[in-house]
Amino acid sequence: MMFVSAISFVAILLFAIGLYGVITSRVGIKMLISIEIMINSAILNLIGIGSYFYAGSGTISPYVFALFAIAIGVIESAVGLGLLIAVYHRFGRIDISLLREIRW
């Protein structure tokens, strides 16, 4: 149980760091990296809890769910970078408040 609580503590700490980055930053790249930190903390927590509760059972491994979460994180990064590149091409700088001025 100590192993799971240590992993959960690290995951909560990483999530808090990512949340702080999202709340305090207005630069798009910093926000995107902070969101990635939050997603990775959720994946870490999923693997930690899943390996504790489902170790040795014949069910689907929590690593499969982690792979799905990683794939979703990659897609989120690609879409976010695409939006930031569009903002940079249009305005010459990356500021998250500029997303309001783009008409889709």
Rosetta silent file (secondary structure, phi, psi, omega in degrees, C-alpha in Angstrom):
SEQUENCE: MMFVSAISFVAILLFAIGLYGVITSRVGIKMLISIEIMINSAILNLIGIGSYFYAGSGTISPYVFALFAIAIGVIESAVGLGLLIAVYHRFGRIDISLLREIRW
SCORE:     score description
SCORE:     0.000 S_00000001
   1 L     0.000  -28.127  178.950    0.000    0.000    0.000 S_00000001
   2 H   -62.888  -37.753 -179.550    2.980    2.298    0.582 S_00000001
   3 H   -62.110  -44.665 -178.890    3.906    1.984   -3.089 S_00000001
   4 H   -67.779  -40.534 -179.737    0.469    3.136   -4.262 S_00000001
   5 H   -68.179  -34.670  177.037    0.333    6.046   -1.850 S_00000001
   6 H   -67.626  -41.656  178.778    3.794    7.229   -2.941 S_00000001
   7 H   -66.817  -40.685  178.522    2.826    7.052   -6.611 S_00000001
   8 H   -64.414  -37.094  178.079   -0.452    8.829   -5.898 S_00000001
   9 H   -64.098  -44.730  178.647    1.409   11.548   -4.011 S_00000001
  10 H   -64.042  -39.775  179.351    3.784   12.103   -6.925 S_00000001
  11 H   -64.819  -42.169  178.556    0.854   12.127   -9.353 S_00000001
  12 H   -64.890  -39.446  178.322   -1.037   14.684   -7.268 S_00000001
  13 H   -63.357  -44.896  177.955    2.101   16.821   -7.028 S_00000001
  14 H   -63.961  -40.505  178.854    2.616   16.712  -10.797 S_00000001
  15 H   -62.835  -40.331  179.108   -1.053   17.503  -11.386 S_00000001
  16 H   -65.695  -39.101  177.665   -0.812   20.513   -9.063 S_00000001
  17 H   -63.441  -43.794  178.375    2.297   21.750  -10.883 S_00000001
  18 H   -65.125  -40.634  178.540    0.515   21.413  -14.229 S_00000001
  19 H   -64.372  -39.651  177.040   -2.607   23.129  -12.925 S_00000001
  20 H   -62.152  -40.785  178.367   -0.512   26.001  -11.587 S_00000001
  21 H   -64.765  -38.786  179.050    1.121   26.356  -15.005 S_00000001
  22 H   -68.409  -40.885 -175.834   -2.225   26.454  -16.790 S_00000001
  23 H   -71.516  -40.416 -171.196   -3.702   28.992  -14.394 S_00000001
  24 H   -91.902  -15.651 -174.347   -0.767   31.394  -14.223 S_00000001
  25 L  -100.442  146.445  174.492    0.573   31.359  -17.788 S_00000001
  26 L  -115.607   -0.082  177.584   -0.763   33.181  -20.823 S_00000001
  27 L   -87.732  131.104 -173.040    1.862   31.805  -23.194 S_00000001
  28 H   -62.186  -41.694 -178.543    0.477   28.985  -25.300 S_00000001
  29 H   -64.627  -41.423  178.718    3.508   26.696  -25.228 S_00000001
  30 H   -63.519  -39.831  178.659    3.718   26.874  -21.434 S_00000001
  31 H   -65.721  -40.192  179.743    0.034   26.065  -21.166 S_00000001
  32 H   -65.107  -41.685  177.573    0.399   23.126  -23.540 S_00000001
  33 H   -65.902  -38.282  178.423    3.345   21.734  -21.575 S_00000001
  34 H   -65.369  -38.475  176.838    1.402   22.199  -18.335 S_00000001
  35 H   -65.926  -38.494  176.638   -1.537   20.282  -19.764 S_00000001
  36 H   -63.389  -38.570  176.701    0.848   17.509  -20.807 S_00000001
  37 H   -62.202  -41.044  178.793    2.189   17.361  -17.240 S_00000001
  38 H   -65.085  -41.887  179.094   -1.381   16.998  -15.983 S_00000001
  39 H   -65.030  -41.934  179.816   -2.143   14.205  -18.474 S_00000001
  40 H   -67.416  -31.756  175.665    1.060   12.381  -17.561 S_00000001
  41 H   -67.493  -37.529  176.735    0.238   12.630  -13.871 S_00000001
  42 H   -65.453  -39.607  178.113   -3.132   11.023  -14.558 S_00000001
  43 H   -65.386  -41.714  178.198   -1.412    8.243  -16.524 S_00000001
  44 H   -60.835  -43.212  178.556    1.063    7.715  -13.682 S_00000001
  45 H   -65.274  -40.506  178.521   -1.775    7.445  -11.197 S_00000001
  46 H   -61.788  -44.541 -179.536   -3.650    5.040  -13.478 S_00000001
  47 H   -68.308  -41.522 -179.528   -0.649    2.750  -13.809 S_00000001
  48 H   -62.851  -49.505 -179.410    0.145    2.885  -10.099 S_00000001
  49 H   -70.472  -39.853 -179.874   -3.345    2.070   -8.920 S_00000001
  50 H   -66.275  -38.533  179.140   -3.969   -0.408  -11.707 S_00000001
  51 H   -70.118  -26.453  177.469   -0.782   -2.341  -11.081 S_00000001
  52 H   -76.821  -46.677 -173.883   -1.681   -2.612   -7.405 S_00000001
  53 H   -85.191  -27.722 -175.121   -5.279   -3.735   -7.782 S_00000001
  54 L  -113.506   15.437  178.591   -5.084   -5.749  -10.998 S_00000001
  55 L   -69.303  126.583  177.237   -1.640   -7.349  -10.675 S_00000001
  56 L    83.560   -6.614  178.201   -1.850  -11.037  -11.430 S_00000001
  57 L   -85.581  163.412 -177.517   -5.516  -11.037  -12.387 S_00000001
  58 L   -88.459   13.260 -178.552   -6.677  -12.200  -15.781 S_00000001
  59 L   -84.821 -179.292  178.821   -8.369   -8.927  -16.667 S_00000001
  60 L   -65.451  133.645 -177.545   -7.224   -6.267  -19.046 S_00000001
  61 L   -69.105  144.508  176.734   -3.988   -4.765  -17.900 S_00000001
  62 H   -65.376  -16.479  178.106   -4.018   -1.127  -16.792 S_00000001
  63 H   -67.655  -28.375  177.250   -1.142   -0.600  -19.192 S_00000001
  64 H   -65.631  -44.429  177.379   -3.573   -0.925  -22.091 S_00000001
  65 H   -64.244  -35.729  177.787   -5.616    1.944  -20.700 S_00000001
  66 H   -64.577  -37.364  177.396   -2.411    3.902  -20.193 S_00000001
  67 H   -64.565  -39.996  175.184   -1.550    3.397  -23.856 S_00000001
  68 H   -61.824  -42.241  179.663   -4.965    4.794  -24.827 S_00000001
  69 H   -65.239  -37.796  177.570   -4.382    7.775  -22.548 S_00000001
  70 H   -65.434  -40.561  178.164   -0.948    8.345  -24.084 S_00000001
  71 H   -63.030  -41.129  177.607   -2.491    8.239  -27.571 S_00000001
  72 H   -65.125  -37.949  177.322   -5.107   10.788  -26.530 S_00000001
  73 H   -64.475  -38.001  177.618   -2.344   12.973  -25.081 S_00000001
  74 H   -65.228  -42.761  178.428   -0.425   12.839  -28.354 S_00000001
  75 H   -63.179  -41.862  178.212   -3.523   13.861  -30.286 S_00000001
  76 H   -61.273  -40.300  179.096   -4.126   16.722  -27.841 S_00000001
  77 H   -66.019  -41.556 -179.115   -0.555   17.907  -28.319 S_00000001
  78 H   -64.234  -43.548  179.329   -0.826   17.794  -32.098 S_00000001
  79 H   -66.401  -42.099  179.219   -4.062   19.786  -32.116 S_00000001
  80 H   -63.609  -43.311  178.266   -2.685   22.290  -29.592 S_00000001
  81 H   -65.892  -36.602  176.408    0.516   22.802  -31.547 S_00000001
  82 H   -61.354  -43.006  177.248   -1.501   23.230  -34.729 S_00000001
  83 H   -64.410  -41.769 -179.177   -3.566   25.961  -33.096 S_00000001
  84 H   -67.884  -36.446  176.559   -0.475   27.686  -31.735 S_00000001
  85 H   -65.924  -39.096  177.126    1.243   27.584  -35.128 S_00000001
  86 H   -63.368  -40.226  177.746   -1.870   29.125  -36.702 S_00000001
  87 H   -65.600  -40.995 -179.580   -1.820   31.896  -34.098 S_00000001
  88 H   -66.047  -40.690  179.423    1.891   32.496  -34.685 S_00000001
  89 H   -65.695  -33.875 -176.287    1.483   32.703  -38.457 S_00000001
  90 H   -82.210  -40.951 -171.850   -1.361   35.175  -38.134 S_00000001
  91 H  -112.498  -12.270  179.512   -0.121   37.443  -35.325 S_00000001
  92 L    80.792    3.436  175.372    3.635   36.824  -35.122 S_00000001
  93 L  -152.613  162.859 -178.088    3.538   35.861  -31.445 S_00000001
  94 L  -112.845  104.582  174.565    1.941   33.210  -29.326 S_00000001
  95 L  -134.021  133.921 -172.957   -0.413   34.544  -26.696 S_00000001
  96 H   -66.753  -23.795  179.601   -3.442   32.572  -25.632 S_00000001
  97 H   -71.641  -17.713  178.717   -5.663   35.672  -25.629 S_00000001
  98 H   -72.478  -15.377  178.761   -5.144   35.946  -29.398 S_00000001
  99 H   -64.389  -24.245  179.216   -7.248   32.825  -29.902 S_00000001
 100 H   -70.723  -25.153 -175.930  -10.347   34.967  -29.349 S_00000001
 101 H   -87.154  -10.143  179.162   -9.529   37.080  -32.393 S_00000001
 102 L   -83.035  128.750  175.030   -9.312   34.186  -34.844 S_00000001
 103 L   -97.874  127.402 -175.418  -12.484   33.575  -36.791 S_00000001
 104 L   -91.056    0.000    0.000  -12.864   29.954  -37.710 S_00000001
